């Protein structure tokens, strides 16, 4: 099972054979479906997930009960919450919801702490991975600061659509570009009137 | 010199005596003044800075030549660019400017790579430090999304002023809250008309 993970998680190649054998014996495969809540704010320390496919969304609830997306995890990504959890020895009050059907391979937390949390190559990997996420959030701030809302929506549609189609709610788009659902809906309707998009239930068609 | 750093950089306590002795012999003290450009986009790999006092601002220039602040570094912080640099073995095109007079203690890059970049305790520290910065940027996105511009400016003044005084330019405030200088200036003038602040050259007085 590890062989299949090594191309996306190259730090595994640096572990010694004994560690790899122990890890391999203890990995648990799990398929999860879009919409499922994987972690409900209290059990973030159960293990480290390798992501083979799909998308997970990690978020918190703020004081007013609003969801605040921290980041999305895909193939090759690392669940930073697990690392923080292991460092702080306490839960992180994060929520994780499956955004697209995903295949995970889970390493129990005790093995994670023993074999990965003390390994420089793993820690360097996870730092680099977090730094990339950090830069992408900076990009959101930069867009919010310098671009008009209409331009931000257009850039977003172009970046995330496949074959002229985008399956996202207005609320998801709003958080990703740093706006509110109301403003995104208004902007999309204006783009529809201009003939640039067609809005349908649960999806957006982008016209040439 | 290391003794004075250990309270702010506790991972140093985990290094062995030989490493500490070598590091101590090679540290270079440096005092820098507000306004100075420390790194001009091409020399980010010169060494690792321990920050004893002051504030450094790390930024990039985007495609349109605008400055985009990545983060500010203070006592106890780690220069993430140095880590990325060491990982990627190439420059990161970052700029670092002194925002408030600072005292630095610099460890040459080769010693940094040898003694810190392979040390789990250091890497865990730097990961945690980056994660905190990451969360503070998320906070900016959240504020931009959910709060009115006036509320964001008021929150900012309350959080950053000392004794009712704030020494920041409108441009600095703008980037920190994810807005533009024009909008911040307009908002501050409106707050001045309402008698909540008084604007002076280079400083803002907050009234009770």
Tab-separated table of N, CA and C in Angstrom, chain B residues 76-185:
chain	number	residue	atom	x	y	z
B	76	UNK	N	11.477	36.260	18.771
B	76	UNK	CA	10.979	34.892	18.880
B	76	UNK	C	10.494	34.303	17.562
B	77	UNK	N	10.311	35.156	16.534
B	77	UNK	CA	9.859	34.647	15.233
B	77	UNK	C	11.028	34.062	14.450
B	78	UNK	N	10.650	33.324	13.433
B	78	UNK	CA	11.611	32.648	12.594
B	78	UNK	C	11.468	33.210	11.186
B	79	UNK	N	12.590	33.379	10.481
B	79	UNK	CA	12.487	33.856	9.104
B	79	UNK	C	12.213	32.662	8.190
B	80	UNK	N	10.927	32.514	7.797
B	80	UNK	CA	10.525	31.344	7.015
B	80	UNK	C	11.225	31.277	5.667
B	81	UNK	N	11.519	32.453	5.116
B	81	UNK	CA	12.194	32.501	3.822
B	81	UNK	C	13.521	31.749	3.865
B	82	UNK	N	14.239	31.892	4.987
B	82	UNK	CA	15.526	31.200	5.114
B	82	UNK	C	15.310	29.688	5.038
B	83	UNK	N	14.233	29.221	5.674
B	83	UNK	CA	13.944	27.787	5.667
B	83	UNK	C	13.619	27.324	4.247
B	84	UNK	N	12.745	28.067	3.581
B	84	UNK	CA	12.367	27.724	2.204
B	84	UNK	C	13.596	27.731	1.299
B	85	UNK	N	14.398	28.745	1.491
B	85	UNK	CA	15.651	28.889	0.767
B	85	UNK	C	16.532	27.646	0.914
B	86	UNK	N	16.702	27.216	2.155
B	86	UNK	CA	17.549	26.059	2.432
B	86	UNK	C	16.926	24.793	1.835
B	87	UNK	N	15.603	24.698	1.865
B	87	UNK	CA	14.920	23.528	1.310
B	87	UNK	C	15.020	23.505	-0.204
B	88	UNK	N	14.828	24.671	-0.807
B	88	UNK	CA	14.749	24.716	-2.270
B	88	UNK	C	16.108	24.973	-2.905
B	89	UNK	N	17.097	25.296	-2.078
B	89	UNK	CA	18.442	25.615	-2.584
B	89	UNK	C	18.407	26.707	-3.647
B	90	UNK	N	17.516	27.658	-3.457
B	90	UNK	CA	17.492	28.772	-4.402
B	90	UNK	C	16.889	29.988	-3.704
B	91	UNK	N	17.062	31.138	-4.291
B	91	UNK	CA	16.528	32.353	-3.690
B	91	UNK	C	15.014	32.427	-3.804
B	92	UNK	N	14.433	33.239	-2.924
B	92	UNK	CA	12.973	33.245	-2.853
B	92	UNK	C	12.371	34.555	-3.349
B	93	UNK	N	13.219	35.484	-3.787
B	93	UNK	CA	12.730	36.759	-4.299
B	93	UNK	C	11.887	37.520	-3.287
B	94	UNK	N	12.323	37.447	-2.046
B	94	UNK	CA	11.617	38.215	-1.026
B	94	UNK	C	12.375	39.506	-0.730
B	95	UNK	N	11.631	40.452	-0.208
B	95	UNK	CA	12.221	41.698	0.253
B	95	UNK	C	12.003	41.772	1.756
B	96	UNK	N	12.992	42.279	2.472
B	96	UNK	CA	12.828	42.456	3.913
B	96	UNK	C	13.225	43.881	4.266
B	97	UNK	N	12.288	44.610	4.875
B	97	UNK	CA	12.576	45.981	5.266
B	97	UNK	C	12.383	46.117	6.769
B	98	UNK	N	13.249	46.907	7.397
B	98	UNK	CA	13.152	47.136	8.838
B	98	UNK	C	12.011	48.111	9.093
B	99	UNK	N	11.051	47.681	9.901
B	99	UNK	CA	9.907	48.559	10.152
B	99	UNK	C	10.112	49.347	11.451
B	100	UNK	N	10.708	48.709	12.453
B	100	UNK	CA	11.114	49.431	13.668
B	100	UNK	C	12.548	49.013	13.970
B	101	UNK	N	13.356	49.940	14.483
B	101	UNK	CA	14.766	49.636	14.794
B	101	UNK	C	14.868	48.251	15.433
B	102	UNK	N	15.809	47.440	14.959
B	102	UNK	CA	15.859	46.042	15.392
B	102	UNK	C	17.276	45.609	15.735
B	103	UNK	N	17.357	44.630	16.645
B	103	UNK	CA	18.630	43.968	16.924
B	103	UNK	C	18.526	42.522	16.458
B	104	UNK	N	19.448	42.128	15.593
B	104	UNK	CA	19.438	40.768	15.056
B	104	UNK	C	20.694	40.022	15.485
B	105	UNK	N	20.582	38.722	15.534
B	105	UNK	CA	21.760	37.875	15.727
B	105	UNK	C	21.716	36.852	14.595
B	106	UNK	N	22.739	36.893	13.758
B	106	UNK	CA	22.679	36.129	12.505
B	106	UNK	C	23.590	34.899	12.537
B	107	UNK	N	23.026	33.785	12.106
B	107	UNK	CA	23.784	32.535	11.990
B	107	UNK	C	24.019	32.266	10.500
B	108	UNK	N	25.275	32.132	10.066
B	108	UNK	CA	25.552	31.904	8.629
B	108	UNK	C	24.808	30.670	8.103
B	109	UNK	N	24.424	30.737	6.835
B	109	UNK	CA	23.521	29.740	6.254
B	109	UNK	C	24.066	28.309	6.336
B	110	UNK	N	25.371	28.124	6.167
B	110	UNK	CA	25.901	26.758	6.188
B	110	UNK	C	25.750	26.121	7.562
B	111	UNK	N	25.948	26.925	8.609
B	111	UNK	CA	25.768	26.398	9.962
B	111	UNK	C	24.285	26.178	10.251
B	112	UNK	N	23.451	27.085	9.720
B	112	UNK	CA	22.005	26.927	9.861
B	112	UNK	C	21.562	25.593	9.257
B	113	UNK	N	22.046	25.316	8.055
B	113	UNK	CA	21.654	24.071	7.379
B	113	UNK	C	22.143	22.845	8.138
B	114	UNK	N	23.367	22.948	8.652
B	114	UNK	CA	23.950	21.790	9.321
B	114	UNK	C	23.300	21.507	10.673
B	115	UNK	N	23.065	22.560	11.460
B	115	UNK	CA	22.640	22.310	12.842
B	115	UNK	C	21.145	22.521	13.106
B	116	UNK	N	20.486	23.334	12.286
B	116	UNK	CA	19.061	23.573	12.559
B	116	UNK	C	18.131	22.885	11.568
B	117	UNK	N	18.467	22.942	10.277
B	117	UNK	CA	17.535	22.430	9.263
B	117	UNK	C	17.326	20.921	9.330
B	118	UNK	N	18.146	20.224	10.103
B	118	UNK	CA	17.947	18.781	10.227
B	118	UNK	C	17.539	18.383	11.633
B	119	UNK	N	17.202	19.382	12.424
B	119	UNK	CA	16.881	19.108	13.809
B	119	UNK	C	15.359	19.137	14.030
B	120	UNK	N	14.777	17.998	14.423
B	120	UNK	CA	13.316	17.942	14.579
B	120	UNK	C	12.752	19.051	15.475
B	121	UNK	N	13.443	19.347	16.572
B	121	UNK	CA	12.896	20.351	17.493
B	121	UNK	C	12.830	21.730	16.836
B	122	UNK	N	13.862	22.066	16.076
B	122	UNK	CA	13.829	23.331	15.354
B	122	UNK	C	12.698	23.328	14.323
B	123	UNK	N	12.598	22.240	13.570
B	123	UNK	CA	11.589	22.177	12.506
B	123	UNK	C	10.169	22.224	13.078
B	124	UNK	N	9.957	21.583	14.214
B	124	UNK	CA	8.646	21.646	14.852
B	124	UNK	C	8.345	23.078	15.288
B	125	UNK	N	9.370	23.749	15.840
B	125	UNK	CA	9.205	25.144	16.257
B	125	UNK	C	8.821	26.020	15.078
B	126	UNK	N	9.528	25.861	13.974
B	126	UNK	CA	9.329	26.748	12.838
B	126	UNK	C	7.974	26.447	12.175
B	127	UNK	N	7.562	25.200	12.211
B	127	UNK	CA	6.241	24.853	11.682
B	127	UNK	C	5.143	25.525	12.507
B	128	UNK	N	5.270	25.428	13.811
B	128	UNK	CA	4.263	26.012	14.702
B	128	UNK	C	4.204	27.526	14.535
B	129	UNK	N	5.382	28.127	14.421
B	129	UNK	CA	5.481	29.566	14.216
B	129	UNK	C	4.773	29.972	12.916
B	130	UNK	N	5.025	29.218	11.840
B	130	UNK	CA	4.378	29.513	10.560
B	130	UNK	C	2.867	29.306	10.655
B	131	UNK	N	2.453	28.276	11.378
B	131	UNK	CA	1.009	28.012	11.489
B	131	UNK	C	0.290	29.170	12.186
B	132	UNK	N	0.952	29.747	13.189
B	132	UNK	CA	0.351	30.917	13.857
B	132	UNK	C	0.204	32.085	12.888
B	133	UNK	N	1.240	32.324	12.082
B	133	UNK	CA	1.168	33.396	11.080
B	133	UNK	C	0.047	33.092	10.081
B	134	UNK	N	-0.062	31.835	9.695
B	134	UNK	CA	-1.095	31.401	8.763
B	134	UNK	C	-2.482	31.738	9.317
B	135	UNK	N	-2.698	31.410	10.593
B	135	UNK	CA	-4.000	31.698	11.198
B	135	UNK	C	-4.271	33.201	11.240
B	136	UNK	N	-3.215	34.004	11.452
B	136	UNK	CA	-3.465	35.440	11.521
B	136	UNK	C	-3.836	35.994	10.144
B	137	UNK	N	-3.320	35.372	9.084
B	137	UNK	CA	-3.719	35.806	7.740
B	137	UNK	C	-5.165	35.373	7.463
B	138	UNK	N	-5.519	34.179	7.909
B	138	UNK	CA	-6.909	33.718	7.777
B	138	UNK	C	-7.842	34.728	8.455
B	139	UNK	N	-7.407	35.214	9.608
B	139	UNK	CA	-8.183	36.215	10.350
B	139	UNK	C	-8.434	37.467	9.502
B	140	UNK	N	-7.406	37.877	8.757
B	140	UNK	CA	-7.579	39.032	7.866
B	140	UNK	C	-8.659	38.722	6.835
B	141	UNK	N	-8.592	37.531	6.238
B	141	UNK	CA	-9.591	37.156	5.229
B	141	UNK	C	-10.985	37.174	5.858
B	142	UNK	N	-11.063	36.637	7.061
B	142	UNK	CA	-12.351	36.584	7.744
B	142	UNK	C	-12.901	37.990	8.002
B	143	UNK	N	-12.019	38.879	8.465
B	143	UNK	CA	-12.452	40.248	8.721
B	143	UNK	C	-12.932	40.923	7.448
B	144	UNK	N	-12.158	40.727	6.374
B	144	UNK	CA	-12.523	41.333	5.097
B	144	UNK	C	-13.901	40.852	4.680
B	145	UNK	N	-14.154	39.572	4.929
B	145	UNK	CA	-15.391	38.967	4.464
B	145	UNK	C	-16.596	39.418	5.277
B	146	UNK	N	-16.429	39.481	6.578
B	146	UNK	CA	-17.608	39.638	7.416
B	146	UNK	C	-17.812	41.029	8.016
B	147	UNK	N	-16.761	41.837	8.121
B	147	UNK	CA	-16.926	43.128	8.798
B	147	UNK	C	-16.954	44.289	7.817
B	148	UNK	N	-17.652	45.330	8.190
B	148	UNK	CA	-17.638	46.541	7.378
B	148	UNK	C	-16.254	47.164	7.501
B	149	UNK	N	-15.919	47.981	6.517
B	149	UNK	CA	-14.604	48.620	6.518
B	149	UNK	C	-14.436	49.510	7.749
B	150	UNK	N	-15.499	50.225	8.146
B	150	UNK	CA	-15.365	51.102	9.320
B	150	UNK	C	-15.049	50.286	10.572
B	151	UNK	N	-15.752	49.151	10.730
B	151	UNK	CA	-15.510	48.313	11.900
B	151	UNK	C	-14.089	47.753	11.887
B	152	UNK	N	-13.612	47.391	10.708
B	152	UNK	CA	-12.254	46.852	10.606
B	152	UNK	C	-11.219	47.893	11.015
B	153	UNK	N	-11.439	49.153	10.573
B	153	UNK	CA	-10.492	50.213	10.940
B	153	UNK	C	-10.539	50.454	12.450
B	154	UNK	N	-11.736	50.494	13.026
B	154	UNK	CA	-11.867	50.713	14.477
B	154	UNK	C	-11.196	49.566	15.259
B	155	UNK	N	-11.472	48.334	14.859
B	155	UNK	CA	-10.832	47.184	15.531
B	155	UNK	C	-9.311	47.297	15.459
B	156	UNK	N	-8.836	47.695	14.289
B	156	UNK	CA	-7.393	47.786	14.081
B	156	UNK	C	-6.772	48.851	14.981
B	157	UNK	N	-7.432	50.008	15.058
B	157	UNK	CA	-6.907	51.094	15.897
B	157	UNK	C	-6.853	50.649	17.348
B	158	UNK	N	-7.922	49.973	17.788
B	158	UNK	CA	-7.951	49.534	19.182
B	158	UNK	C	-6.878	48.500	19.464
B	159	UNK	N	-6.654	47.621	18.508
B	159	UNK	CA	-5.690	46.540	18.752
B	159	UNK	C	-4.242	47.025	18.731
B	160	UNK	N	-3.941	47.984	17.850
B	160	UNK	CA	-2.534	48.336	17.649
B	160	UNK	C	-2.079	49.623	18.311
B	161	UNK	N	-2.994	50.438	18.829
B	161	UNK	CA	-2.560	51.697	19.433
B	161	UNK	C	-2.030	51.464	20.842
B	162	UNK	N	-1.150	52.364	21.250
B	162	UNK	CA	-0.607	52.319	22.614
B	162	UNK	C	-0.878	53.684	23.229
B	163	UNK	N	-1.555	53.707	24.374
B	163	UNK	CA	-1.861	54.982	25.030
B	163	UNK	C	-2.634	55.929	24.115
B	164	UNK	N	-3.507	55.361	23.299
B	164	UNK	CA	-4.343	56.202	22.444
B	164	UNK	C	-3.635	56.749	21.214
B	165	UNK	N	-2.448	56.223	20.935
B	165	UNK	CA	-1.677	56.720	19.787
B	165	UNK	C	-1.268	55.576	18.864
B	166	UNK	N	-1.322	55.829	17.559
B	166	UNK	CA	-0.869	54.819	16.598
B	166	UNK	C	0.033	55.472	15.551
B	167	UNK	N	1.246	54.956	15.422
B	167	UNK	CA	2.160	55.465	14.396
B	167	UNK	C	2.169	54.523	13.201
B	168	UNK	N	1.240	54.679	12.312
B	168	UNK	CA	1.228	53.859	11.090
B	168	UNK	C	0.741	54.738	9.945
B	169	UNK	N	1.214	54.447	8.747
B	169	UNK	CA	0.667	55.157	7.584
B	169	UNK	C	-0.665	54.512	7.188
B	170	UNK	N	-1.454	55.258	6.438
B	170	UNK	CA	-2.731	54.724	5.964
B	170	UNK	C	-2.482	53.500	5.074
B	171	UNK	N	-1.374	53.515	4.380
B	171	UNK	CA	-1.040	52.398	3.497
B	171	UNK	C	-0.759	51.116	4.292
B	172	UNK	N	-0.025	51.262	5.399
B	172	UNK	CA	0.249	50.095	6.241
B	172	UNK	C	-1.054	49.511	6.775
B	173	UNK	N	-1.921	50.393	7.254
B	173	UNK	CA	-3.210	49.927	7.788
B	173	UNK	C	-3.977	49.204	6.684
B	174	UNK	N	-3.954	49.802	5.488
B	174	UNK	CA	-4.701	49.232	4.362
B	174	UNK	C	-4.279	47.795	4.109
B	175	UNK	N	-2.970	47.566	4.036
B	175	UNK	CA	-2.602	46.187	3.744
B	175	UNK	C	-2.973	45.247	4.870
B	176	UNK	N	-2.779	45.712	6.101
B	176	UNK	CA	-3.053	44.821	7.235
B	176	UNK	C	-4.521	44.407	7.311
B	177	UNK	N	-5.423	45.292	6.908
B	177	UNK	CA	-6.835	44.909	6.999
B	177	UNK	C	-7.380	44.477	5.636
B	178	UNK	N	-6.550	44.448	4.633
B	178	UNK	CA	-7.010	44.003	3.315
B	178	UNK	C	-7.876	45.024	2.609
B	179	UNK	N	-7.367	46.270	2.545
B	179	UNK	CA	-8.109	47.304	1.830
B	179	UNK	C	-7.103	48.165	1.074
B	180	UNK	N	-7.559	49.276	0.513
B	180	UNK	CA	-6.624	50.156	-0.205
B	180	UNK	C	-6.408	51.434	0.603
B	181	UNK	N	-5.311	52.139	0.296
B	181	UNK	CA	-4.987	53.365	1.013
B	181	UNK	C	-6.119	54.382	0.893
B	182	UNK	N	-6.684	54.503	-0.313
B	182	UNK	CA	-7.748	55.479	-0.526
B	182	UNK	C	-8.936	55.214	0.404
B	183	UNK	N	-9.339	53.943	0.478
B	183	UNK	CA	-10.506	53.591	1.298
B	183	UNK	C	-10.214	53.828	2.778
B	184	UNK	N	-9.003	53.479	3.218
B	184	UNK	CA	-8.643	53.690	4.624
B	184	UNK	C	-8.634	55.187	4.951
B	185	UNK	N	-8.060	56.004	4.064
B	185	UNK	CA	-8.008	57.448	4.303
B	185	UNK	C	-9.411	58.028	4.407
